[in-house]
Coordinates of C-alpha atoms and ligand atoms in Angstrom, one line a residue:
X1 CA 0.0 0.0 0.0
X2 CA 1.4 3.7 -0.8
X3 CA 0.7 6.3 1.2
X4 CA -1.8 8.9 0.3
X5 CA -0.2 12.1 -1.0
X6 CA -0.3 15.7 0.7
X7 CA -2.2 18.1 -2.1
X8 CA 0.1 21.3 -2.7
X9 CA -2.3 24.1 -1.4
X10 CA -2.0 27.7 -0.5
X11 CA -2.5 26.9 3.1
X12 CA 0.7 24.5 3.4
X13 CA 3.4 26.6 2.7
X14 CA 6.4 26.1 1.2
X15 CA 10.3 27.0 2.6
X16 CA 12.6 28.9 1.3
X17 CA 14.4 25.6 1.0
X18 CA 11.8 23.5 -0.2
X19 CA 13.2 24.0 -4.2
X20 CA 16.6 22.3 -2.7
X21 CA 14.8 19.6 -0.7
X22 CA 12.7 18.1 -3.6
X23 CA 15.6 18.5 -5.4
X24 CA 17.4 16.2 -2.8
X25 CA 14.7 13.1 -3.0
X26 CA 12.5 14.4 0.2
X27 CA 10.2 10.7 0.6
X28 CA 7.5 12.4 3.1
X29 CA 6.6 15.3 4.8
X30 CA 4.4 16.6 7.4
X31 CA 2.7 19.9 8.3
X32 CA 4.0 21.8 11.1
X33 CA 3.2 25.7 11.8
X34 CA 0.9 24.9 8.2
X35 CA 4.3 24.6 6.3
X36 CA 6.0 21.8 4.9
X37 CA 8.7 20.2 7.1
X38 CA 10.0 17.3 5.8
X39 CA 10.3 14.1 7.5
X40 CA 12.3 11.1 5.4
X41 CA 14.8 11.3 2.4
X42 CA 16.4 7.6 2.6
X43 CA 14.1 6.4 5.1
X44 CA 14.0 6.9 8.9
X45 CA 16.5 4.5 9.7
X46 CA 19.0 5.2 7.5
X47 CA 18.8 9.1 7.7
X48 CA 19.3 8.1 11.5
X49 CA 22.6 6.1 10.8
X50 CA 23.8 8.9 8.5
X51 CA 23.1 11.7 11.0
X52 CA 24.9 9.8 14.0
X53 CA 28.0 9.7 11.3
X54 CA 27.8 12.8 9.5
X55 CA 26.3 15.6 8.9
X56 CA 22.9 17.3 7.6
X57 CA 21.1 20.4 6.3
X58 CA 17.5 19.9 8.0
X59 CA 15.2 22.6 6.3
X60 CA 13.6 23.4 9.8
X61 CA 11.6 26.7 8.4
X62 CA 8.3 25.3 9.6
X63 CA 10.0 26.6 13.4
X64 CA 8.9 30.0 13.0
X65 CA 9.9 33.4 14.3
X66 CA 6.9 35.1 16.8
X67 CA 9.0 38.3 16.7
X68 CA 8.5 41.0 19.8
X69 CA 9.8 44.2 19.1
X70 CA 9.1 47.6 21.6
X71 CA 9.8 48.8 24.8
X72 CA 7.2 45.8 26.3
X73 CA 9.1 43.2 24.7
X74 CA 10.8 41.8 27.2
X75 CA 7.8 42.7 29.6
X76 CA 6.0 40.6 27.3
X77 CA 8.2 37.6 26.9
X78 CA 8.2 37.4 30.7
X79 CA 4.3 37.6 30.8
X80 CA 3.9 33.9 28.7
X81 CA 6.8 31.9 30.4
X82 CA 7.3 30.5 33.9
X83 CA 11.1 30.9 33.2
X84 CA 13.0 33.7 35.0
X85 CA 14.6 35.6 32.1
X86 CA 15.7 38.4 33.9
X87 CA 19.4 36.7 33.6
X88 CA 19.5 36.3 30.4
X89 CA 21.8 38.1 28.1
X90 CA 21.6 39.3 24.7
X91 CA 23.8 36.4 22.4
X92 CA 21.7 33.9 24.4
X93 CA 18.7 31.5 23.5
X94 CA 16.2 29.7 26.1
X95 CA 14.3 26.9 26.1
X96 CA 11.0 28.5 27.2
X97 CA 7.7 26.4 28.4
X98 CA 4.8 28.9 27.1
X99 CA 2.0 28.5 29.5
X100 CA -2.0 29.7 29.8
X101 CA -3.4 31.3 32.5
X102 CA -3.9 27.4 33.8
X103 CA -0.6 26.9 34.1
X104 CA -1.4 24.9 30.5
X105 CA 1.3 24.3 27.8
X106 CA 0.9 26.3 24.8
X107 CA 4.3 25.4 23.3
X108 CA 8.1 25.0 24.0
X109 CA 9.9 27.5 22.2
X110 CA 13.7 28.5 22.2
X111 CA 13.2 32.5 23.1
X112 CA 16.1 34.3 21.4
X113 CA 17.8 37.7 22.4
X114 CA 18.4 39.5 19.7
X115 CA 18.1 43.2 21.8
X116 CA 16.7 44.4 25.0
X117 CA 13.4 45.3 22.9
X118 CA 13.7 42.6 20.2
X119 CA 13.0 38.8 20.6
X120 CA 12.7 36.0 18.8
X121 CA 10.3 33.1 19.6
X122 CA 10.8 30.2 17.7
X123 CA 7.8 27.9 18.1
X124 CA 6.5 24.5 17.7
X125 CA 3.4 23.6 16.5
X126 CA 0.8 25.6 18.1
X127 CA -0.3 29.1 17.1
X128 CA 1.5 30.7 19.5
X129 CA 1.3 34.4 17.5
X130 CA -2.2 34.7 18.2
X131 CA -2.3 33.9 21.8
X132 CA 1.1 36.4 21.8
X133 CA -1.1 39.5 20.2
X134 CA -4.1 38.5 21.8
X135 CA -2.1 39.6 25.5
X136 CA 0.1 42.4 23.6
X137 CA -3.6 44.0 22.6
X138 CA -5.2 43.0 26.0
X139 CA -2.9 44.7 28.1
X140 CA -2.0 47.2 25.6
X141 CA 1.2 47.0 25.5
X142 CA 3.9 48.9 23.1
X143 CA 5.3 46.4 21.4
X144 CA 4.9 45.0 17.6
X145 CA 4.6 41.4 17.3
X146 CA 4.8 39.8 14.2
X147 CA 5.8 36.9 12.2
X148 CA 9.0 37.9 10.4
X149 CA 10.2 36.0 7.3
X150 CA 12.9 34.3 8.9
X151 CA 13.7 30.1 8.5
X152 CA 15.8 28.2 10.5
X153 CA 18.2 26.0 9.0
X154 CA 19.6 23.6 10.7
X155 CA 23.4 22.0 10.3
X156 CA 23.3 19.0 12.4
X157 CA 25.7 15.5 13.4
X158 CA 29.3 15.2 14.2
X159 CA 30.4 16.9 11.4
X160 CA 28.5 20.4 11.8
X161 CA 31.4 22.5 13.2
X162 CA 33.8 21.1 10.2
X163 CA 30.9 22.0 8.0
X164 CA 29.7 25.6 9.1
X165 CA 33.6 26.9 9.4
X166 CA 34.2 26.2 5.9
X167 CA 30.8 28.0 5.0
X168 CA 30.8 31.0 8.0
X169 CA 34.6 30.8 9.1
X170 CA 36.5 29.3 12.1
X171 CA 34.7 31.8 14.0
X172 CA 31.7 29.3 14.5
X173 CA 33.7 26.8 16.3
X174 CA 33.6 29.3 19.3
X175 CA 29.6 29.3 19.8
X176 CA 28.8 27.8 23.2
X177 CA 25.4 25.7 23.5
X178 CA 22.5 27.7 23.5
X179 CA 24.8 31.0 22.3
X180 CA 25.0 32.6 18.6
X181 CA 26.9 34.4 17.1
X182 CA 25.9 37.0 14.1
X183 CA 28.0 35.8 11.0
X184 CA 28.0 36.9 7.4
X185 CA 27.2 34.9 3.9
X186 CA 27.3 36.5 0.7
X187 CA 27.3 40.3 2.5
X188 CA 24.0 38.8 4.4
X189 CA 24.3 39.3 8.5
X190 CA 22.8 35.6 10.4
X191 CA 21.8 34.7 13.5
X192 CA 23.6 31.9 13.5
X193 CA 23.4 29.5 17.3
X194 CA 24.7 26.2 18.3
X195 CA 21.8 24.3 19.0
X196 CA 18.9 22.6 17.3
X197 CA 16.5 19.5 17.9
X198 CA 19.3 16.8 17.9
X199 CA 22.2 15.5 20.4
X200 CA 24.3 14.6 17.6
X201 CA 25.5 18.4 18.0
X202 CA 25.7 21.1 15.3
X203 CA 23.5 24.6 14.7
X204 CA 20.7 26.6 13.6
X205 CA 21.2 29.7 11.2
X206 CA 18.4 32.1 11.4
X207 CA 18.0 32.6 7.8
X208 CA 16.5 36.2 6.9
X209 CA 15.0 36.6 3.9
X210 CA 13.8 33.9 1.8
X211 CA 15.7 35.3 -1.2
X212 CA 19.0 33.6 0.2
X213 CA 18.0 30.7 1.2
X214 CA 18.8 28.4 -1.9
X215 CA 22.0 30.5 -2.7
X216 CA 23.1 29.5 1.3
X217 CA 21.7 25.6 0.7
X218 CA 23.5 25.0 -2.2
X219 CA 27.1 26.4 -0.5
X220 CA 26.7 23.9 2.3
X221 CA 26.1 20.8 0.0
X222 CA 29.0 22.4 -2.2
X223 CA 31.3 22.5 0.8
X224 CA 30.6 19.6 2.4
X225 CA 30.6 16.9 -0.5
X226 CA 33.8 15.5 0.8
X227 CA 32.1 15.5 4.4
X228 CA 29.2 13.3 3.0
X229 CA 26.4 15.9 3.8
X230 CA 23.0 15.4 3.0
X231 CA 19.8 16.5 3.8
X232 CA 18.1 15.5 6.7
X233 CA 15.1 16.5 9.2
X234 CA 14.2 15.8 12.6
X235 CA 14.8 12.2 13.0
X236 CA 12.2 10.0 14.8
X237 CA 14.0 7.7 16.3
X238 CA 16.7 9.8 17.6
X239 CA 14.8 12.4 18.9
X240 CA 12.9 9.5 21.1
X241 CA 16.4 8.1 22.2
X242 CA 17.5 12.0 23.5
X243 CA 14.4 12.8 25.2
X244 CA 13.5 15.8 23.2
X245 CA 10.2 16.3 23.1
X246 CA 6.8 17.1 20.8
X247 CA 4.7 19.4 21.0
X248 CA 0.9 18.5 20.3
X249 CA 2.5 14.5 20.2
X250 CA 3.9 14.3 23.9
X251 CA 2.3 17.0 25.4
X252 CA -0.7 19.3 24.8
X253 CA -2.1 22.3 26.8
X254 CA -3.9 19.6 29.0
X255 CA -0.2 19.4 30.5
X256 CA 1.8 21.3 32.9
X257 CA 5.2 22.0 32.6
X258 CA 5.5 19.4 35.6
X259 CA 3.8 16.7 33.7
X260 CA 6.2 17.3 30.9
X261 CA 9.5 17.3 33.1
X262 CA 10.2 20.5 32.2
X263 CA 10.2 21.8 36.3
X264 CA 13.9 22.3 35.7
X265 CA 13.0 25.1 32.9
X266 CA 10.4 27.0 35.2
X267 CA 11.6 29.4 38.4
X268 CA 7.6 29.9 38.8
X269 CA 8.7 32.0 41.9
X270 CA 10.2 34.4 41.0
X271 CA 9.5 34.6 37.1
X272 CA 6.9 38.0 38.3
X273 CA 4.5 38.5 35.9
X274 CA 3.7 35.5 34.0
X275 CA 0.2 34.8 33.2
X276 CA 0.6 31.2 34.7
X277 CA 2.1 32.1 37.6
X278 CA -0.5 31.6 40.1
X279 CA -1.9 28.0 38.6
X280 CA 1.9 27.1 38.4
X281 CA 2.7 27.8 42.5
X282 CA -0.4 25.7 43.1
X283 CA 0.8 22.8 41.1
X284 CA 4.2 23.4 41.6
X285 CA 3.6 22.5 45.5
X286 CA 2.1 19.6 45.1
X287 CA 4.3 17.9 42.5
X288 CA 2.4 16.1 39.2
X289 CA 0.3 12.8 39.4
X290 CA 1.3 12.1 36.2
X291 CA 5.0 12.8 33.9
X292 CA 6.9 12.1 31.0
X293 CA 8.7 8.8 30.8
X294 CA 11.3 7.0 28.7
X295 CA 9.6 3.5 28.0
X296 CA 11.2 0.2 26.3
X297 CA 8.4 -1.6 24.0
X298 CA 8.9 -5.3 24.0
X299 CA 9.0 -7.3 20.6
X300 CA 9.2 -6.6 17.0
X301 CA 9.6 -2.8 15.4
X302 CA 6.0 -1.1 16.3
X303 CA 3.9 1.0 13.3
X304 CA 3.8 5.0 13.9
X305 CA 2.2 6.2 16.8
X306 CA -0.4 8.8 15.1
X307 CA -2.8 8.1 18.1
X308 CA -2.4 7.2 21.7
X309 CA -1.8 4.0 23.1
X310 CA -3.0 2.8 26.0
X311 CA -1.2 1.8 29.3
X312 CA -2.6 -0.9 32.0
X313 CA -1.3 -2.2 35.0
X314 CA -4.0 -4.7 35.4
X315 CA -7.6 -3.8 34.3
X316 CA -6.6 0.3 35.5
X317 CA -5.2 2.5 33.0
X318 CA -2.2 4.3 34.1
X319 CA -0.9 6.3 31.2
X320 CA -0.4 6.5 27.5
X321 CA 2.4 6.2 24.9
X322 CA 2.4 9.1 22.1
X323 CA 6.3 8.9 20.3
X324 CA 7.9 5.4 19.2
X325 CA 9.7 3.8 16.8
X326 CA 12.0 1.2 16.5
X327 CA 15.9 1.6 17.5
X328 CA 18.6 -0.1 15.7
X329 CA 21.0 0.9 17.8
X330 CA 19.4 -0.3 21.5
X331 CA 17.7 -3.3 19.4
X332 CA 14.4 -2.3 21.2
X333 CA 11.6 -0.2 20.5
X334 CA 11.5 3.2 22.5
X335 CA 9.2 5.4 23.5
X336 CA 7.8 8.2 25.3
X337 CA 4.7 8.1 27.1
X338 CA 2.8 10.0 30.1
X339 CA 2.6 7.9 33.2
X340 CA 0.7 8.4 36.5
X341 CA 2.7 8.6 40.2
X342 CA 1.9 5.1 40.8
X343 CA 3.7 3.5 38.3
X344 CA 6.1 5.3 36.7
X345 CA 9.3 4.3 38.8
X346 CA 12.2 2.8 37.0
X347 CA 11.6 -1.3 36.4
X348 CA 8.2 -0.9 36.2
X349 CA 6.6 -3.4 33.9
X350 CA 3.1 -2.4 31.9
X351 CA 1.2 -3.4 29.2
X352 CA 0.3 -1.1 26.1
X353 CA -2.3 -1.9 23.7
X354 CA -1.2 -1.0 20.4
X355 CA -3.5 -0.9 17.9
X356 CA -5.4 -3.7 19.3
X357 CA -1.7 -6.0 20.2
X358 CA -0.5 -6.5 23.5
X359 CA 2.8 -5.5 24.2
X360 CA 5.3 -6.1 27.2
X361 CA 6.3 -2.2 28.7
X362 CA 9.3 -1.3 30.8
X363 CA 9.4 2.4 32.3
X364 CA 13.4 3.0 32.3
X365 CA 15.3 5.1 34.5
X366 CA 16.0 8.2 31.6
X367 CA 16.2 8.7 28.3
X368 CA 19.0 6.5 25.7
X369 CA 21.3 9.5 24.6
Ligands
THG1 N1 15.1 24.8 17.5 C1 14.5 26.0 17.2 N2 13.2 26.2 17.2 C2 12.4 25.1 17.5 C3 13.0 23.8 17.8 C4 14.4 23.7 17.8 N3 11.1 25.2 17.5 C5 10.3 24.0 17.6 C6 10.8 23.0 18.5 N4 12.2 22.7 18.2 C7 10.7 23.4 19.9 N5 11.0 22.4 20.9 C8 12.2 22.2 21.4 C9 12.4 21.0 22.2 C10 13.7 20.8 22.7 C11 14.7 21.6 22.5 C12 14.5 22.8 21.7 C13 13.3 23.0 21.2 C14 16.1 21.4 23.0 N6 16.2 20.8 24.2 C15 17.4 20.5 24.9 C16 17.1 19.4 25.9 O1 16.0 19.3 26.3 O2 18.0 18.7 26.3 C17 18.2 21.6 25.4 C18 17.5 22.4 26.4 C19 18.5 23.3 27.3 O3 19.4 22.7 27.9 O4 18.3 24.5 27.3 O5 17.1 21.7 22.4 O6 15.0 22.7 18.0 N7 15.2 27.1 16.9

């Protein structure tokens, strides 16, 4: 059976990029932020050995820019997260839980500081910009918010700091995790920051500008054909093995920030002014009765998880799985699942039902990478 194909529309945008990734063989794509983000070239497993090895240009455009600009801004950027950013320096990116007034996860962002009065927000799939100028216009404040035409491209696997200094210079080696750097291509300033949604290493370049996007893609494949670069995107299977997580997949804004084990991201008491604050404390006190796990899946390599599966200890249901795939290199299938306090220590053995097949779960002590 082949899969049914995505109609080109208006309302799924294309990238910048997008000339360069069909160009390149993209298999399958999904929609995130209503643009295209691809999601195999080879095929998952073997974009996954290739990214472990060497390195890839992942058109991650679909991460858009929720761009706060005005005396409010960073006012503002305090008012959605639970995350004290009075610390944080311009050169630096955050990984940000969003929250509602319940204490509710909108999205997990990385916040950028580009000024005092100038932030980027560069979101997952939710639509975070209305919620953003919904509390802008609320509580009048003076600042712009808007979606700029900005695209992230990543540069990701061992190879990424060979890659980048032949492209932006030696200089690149220096960015420290979660740091950029503003570097030039072709007369063309870039945000350009060592992170991205891997832990095979590498960056993100804060493309400006759609007009130099396929002029940038095509000097990276051009300077790393010795390197073996090719394109890539987020990689299911080792994004499940590091423990990054999904927004609208692994959590939703049913969740807490606590549920997701992302407490270590929130200082809900003294980040002053968030819109969450109060729900947050309340929580926040008395711990979550439910939280993210790492979970092994016994037997043979499980289908996509495109709904939730069901977890029992006995006839009770204590949780659910919603990432997994199959891992060639810890020969088991992993996972990650929400799991209530009763049975999510280490060791713990459940049963999922997937898809109508019973299968033999572990909770493990963390995640694989
Ligand atoms: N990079 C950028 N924008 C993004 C993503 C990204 N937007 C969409 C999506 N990814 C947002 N979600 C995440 C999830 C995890 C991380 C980043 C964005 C991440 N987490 C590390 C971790 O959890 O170990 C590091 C967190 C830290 O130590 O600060 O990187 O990938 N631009």
């Amino acid at each position: 059976m082949t899969a049914p194909l995505l109609s080109p529309s208006r309302r799924v945008r294309r990238t910048p990029f997008s000339a360069g990734v069909e160009a390149q063989g993209v298999k399958a794509y999904t929609v995130y932020n209503r643009m295209l983000l691809p999601t195999v070239f080879e095929s998952v497993q073997a974009d996954y050995h290739h990214l472990k090895k060497h390195v890839q240009v992942w058109d991650v455009s679909c991460e858009r820019q929720v761009e706060l600009r005005g005396p409010d801004a960073a006012r503002l950027m305090q008012m959605l997260t639970p995350r004290d950013l009075r610390g944080m320096t311009v050169g630096q990116c955050c990984y940000v839980p969003i929250v509602d007034e319940t204490g509710g996860m909108l999205n997990d962002p990385v916040a950028v500081k580009l000024a005092e009065d100038r932030w980027w927000i560069s979101i997952a799939d939710s639509d975070l910009l209305l919620w953003v100028k919904g509390i802008a216009s609320g509580y009048r404040l003076d600042v712009l918010v808007v979606e700029p035409d900005v695209s992230p491209l990543g540069v990701q696997g061992p190879k990424a700091d060979e890659l980048m200094a032949r492209v932006f210079g030696d200089g690149v080696r220096n960015i420290r995790f979660f740091r950029y750097g503003i570097f030039s291509f072709e007369g063309r300033d870039m945000v350009v920051a060592r992170s991205g949604y891997s832990k095979q290493g590498g960056f993100e370049i804060y493309v400006e500008g759609g007009d130099i996007g396929m002029p940038l893609w095509n000097a990276l494949f051009e300077a790393g054909r010795d390197l073996e670069v090719r394109a890539g995107c987020p990689n299911l299977i080792e994004r499940i093995e590091s423990g990054l997580l999904s927004y609208g997949n692994d959590m939703t804004a049913d969740n807490t920030p606590h549920e997701c084990g992302l407490g270590r991201f929130c200082n809900t008491n003294t980040a002053i002014g968030c819109i969450g604050r109060d729900a947050l404390l309340r929580v926040a006190k008395e711990g979550p009765v439910q939280q993210i796990r790492a979970l092994d899946i016994a037997g043979d390599a499980v289908p996509g998880c495109d709904r939730p599966w069901p977890l029992y200890a006995g006839e009770a249901q204590v949780g659910q799985i919603t990432s997994a795939a199959w891992s060639p290199d810890f020969g088991t299938n992993v996972a990650i699942g929400m799991v209530r306090m009763t049975h999510w220590d280490a060791g713990t053995v459940l049963r999922a039902d997937v898809l109508g097949e019973e299968r033999v779960v572990t909770v493990r002590p963390g995640f694989w990478a």
